[in-house]
XYZ file of C-alpha atoms in Angstrom:
157
model
C 32.607 -1.663 27.557
C 30.449 0.706 25.823
C 27.676 2.811 27.222
C 24.583 4.649 25.402
C 21.914 6.988 26.132
C 18.708 7.260 23.979
C 18.272 10.428 22.325
C 15.069 9.815 20.464
C 13.168 7.747 18.262
C 11.859 8.466 14.913
C 9.412 6.990 12.132
C 9.826 9.692 9.654
C 12.667 9.620 7.118
C 14.010 12.369 4.661
C 15.760 12.388 1.426
C 18.698 14.699 1.682
C 19.279 16.000 -1.776
C 21.482 18.754 -3.360
C 19.873 22.060 -2.942
C 19.957 22.316 -6.757
C 18.039 19.086 -7.331
C 14.526 19.413 -9.047
C 12.804 17.960 -6.259
C 14.570 19.981 -3.575
C 11.448 22.020 -3.005
C 8.962 19.046 -3.025
C 7.648 17.774 0.252
C 6.643 14.313 0.171
C 8.865 12.824 -2.424
C 8.079 9.656 -3.842
C 11.297 7.284 -3.573
C 10.543 6.156 -7.182
C 11.276 9.627 -8.501
C 14.749 9.194 -6.988
C 15.525 5.740 -8.306
C 17.919 6.652 -11.031
C 19.942 9.043 -8.740
C 22.689 7.610 -6.989
C 21.974 6.576 -3.495
C 24.580 6.856 -0.863
C 24.518 3.921 1.425
C 26.611 3.078 4.486
C 28.770 0.022 4.226
C 26.645 -2.971 5.149
C 29.453 -4.251 7.464
C 29.583 -1.005 9.061
C 25.823 -0.771 9.696
C 23.781 -3.625 8.662
C 20.714 -2.797 10.264
C 20.431 0.566 8.824
C 21.615 -0.599 5.416
C 18.914 -3.279 5.366
C 16.251 -0.726 6.929
C 16.996 1.708 3.835
C 16.736 -1.099 1.294
C 13.755 -2.568 2.950
C 12.006 0.774 3.088
C 12.809 1.511 -0.747
C 11.817 -1.923 -1.787
C 8.349 -1.602 0.255
C 7.737 1.615 -2.107
C 8.704 0.046 -5.333
C 12.390 0.699 -5.742
C 13.801 -2.593 -5.782
C 17.146 -1.854 -7.235
C 18.092 1.743 -6.539
C 21.257 3.350 -8.493
C 24.114 3.255 -5.790
C 26.753 6.069 -5.458
C 30.391 4.948 -4.681
C 30.883 4.020 -1.097
C 32.700 6.864 0.975
C 34.036 6.731 4.336
C 31.917 8.724 6.362
C 28.770 10.629 6.674
C 30.346 13.883 6.445
C 31.916 12.760 3.164
C 28.406 11.651 1.840
C 27.013 15.304 2.855
C 29.830 16.989 0.951
C 29.198 14.730 -2.080
C 25.590 15.580 -1.950
C 26.214 19.300 -1.564
C 28.419 19.152 -4.780
C 25.347 17.505 -6.558
C 26.454 13.887 -6.632
C 23.524 11.634 -5.322
C 21.144 11.407 -2.294
C 20.914 9.509 0.901
C 18.406 8.965 3.509
C 18.376 10.694 6.882
C 16.323 11.467 10.134
C 15.014 14.798 10.845
C 18.439 16.293 12.065
C 19.557 17.545 8.606
C 16.000 18.946 8.101
C 16.240 21.080 11.242
C 19.872 21.874 10.776
C 20.639 21.669 7.188
C 24.349 21.866 5.714
C 24.912 24.534 2.945
C 24.137 23.136 -0.473
C 21.759 20.299 0.749
C 18.182 20.174 1.558
C 16.161 17.521 3.426
C 12.677 16.668 2.095
C 10.343 14.070 3.702
C 10.140 10.814 1.803
C 6.414 9.674 1.063
C 7.122 6.167 2.789
C 5.747 4.200 5.714
C 8.713 2.841 8.000
C 8.285 -0.676 9.488
C 10.271 0.186 12.479
C 10.956 3.046 14.640
C 14.788 4.465 14.198
C 16.381 4.826 17.630
C 18.973 7.290 17.838
C 21.831 6.914 20.422
C 24.730 8.580 21.645
C 27.321 5.873 22.262
C 30.658 6.164 24.210
C 33.581 3.942 25.892
C 33.161 3.394 29.345
C 36.417 5.286 30.000
C 35.590 8.428 28.188
C 35.774 11.819 30.077
C 32.209 11.794 31.823
C 32.174 15.554 32.022
C 32.715 15.931 28.265
C 30.038 13.061 27.540
C 27.392 14.971 29.629
C 28.257 18.106 27.981
C 27.623 16.543 24.437
C 24.449 14.570 25.589
C 23.248 17.862 26.825
C 23.819 19.794 23.542
C 22.370 16.888 21.615
C 19.229 17.048 23.591
C 18.651 20.717 23.030
C 19.443 20.184 19.341
C 16.915 17.555 19.153
C 14.632 19.979 21.027
C 14.543 17.285 23.905
C 15.094 18.290 27.695
C 17.731 16.202 29.777
C 14.825 14.867 31.777
C 13.662 12.846 28.645
C 16.875 11.031 28.505
C 17.032 7.609 30.504
C 20.100 6.744 32.685
C 23.099 5.339 30.968
C 22.992 1.810 30.347
C 25.720 -0.923 28.664
C 25.173 -0.884 25.036
C 23.864 -3.957 23.492
C 25.057 -3.996 19.950
C-alpha cells in the first residue's frame, strides 16, 4: 500500500530551457515560439496524466504537433540534456525557484485547464522518521509550513 501527502497545487507552468536559449530571458513565453525545439516528455505509460496534460495545454495554445526529443529514463536525465542545450520541457515552479546550473525556467504564456497537484508518495513500510524529515524539507523548499500539509492518506492512483 502507498501513502501520500499533498505538497501544493499549481496552475502556472514553466518552460525549462537551456540557459543559452534565445528565449531564456523572456518571461511569458508563447509555446508556439518553442514548437520547433525538441520537447522532452515523460513516457506516456509512466505518467499518462502529465503526458496528456502537457500535450493538451500545448494544443490549446496552437502547438498541435511539437517537435519531440528522444525519451530518456528520468527527470534528472532530462535536466542534464537541457543543461547541455538539448531541448526543453514543461515544469512547475520548483526549477524556477531552485534552478539547476545551465538551465532557466520561464513562465509559459498559457492557461492550464486543471490544477497540478504535487504530492509526496511513499510505501507504507518506509521509515516514517525519514519520510517526515523529507516532507518537512519539501514543505520548507516549497515555502509551505508543515501545518498546511494534510494527514497521510492512502494513495489513489
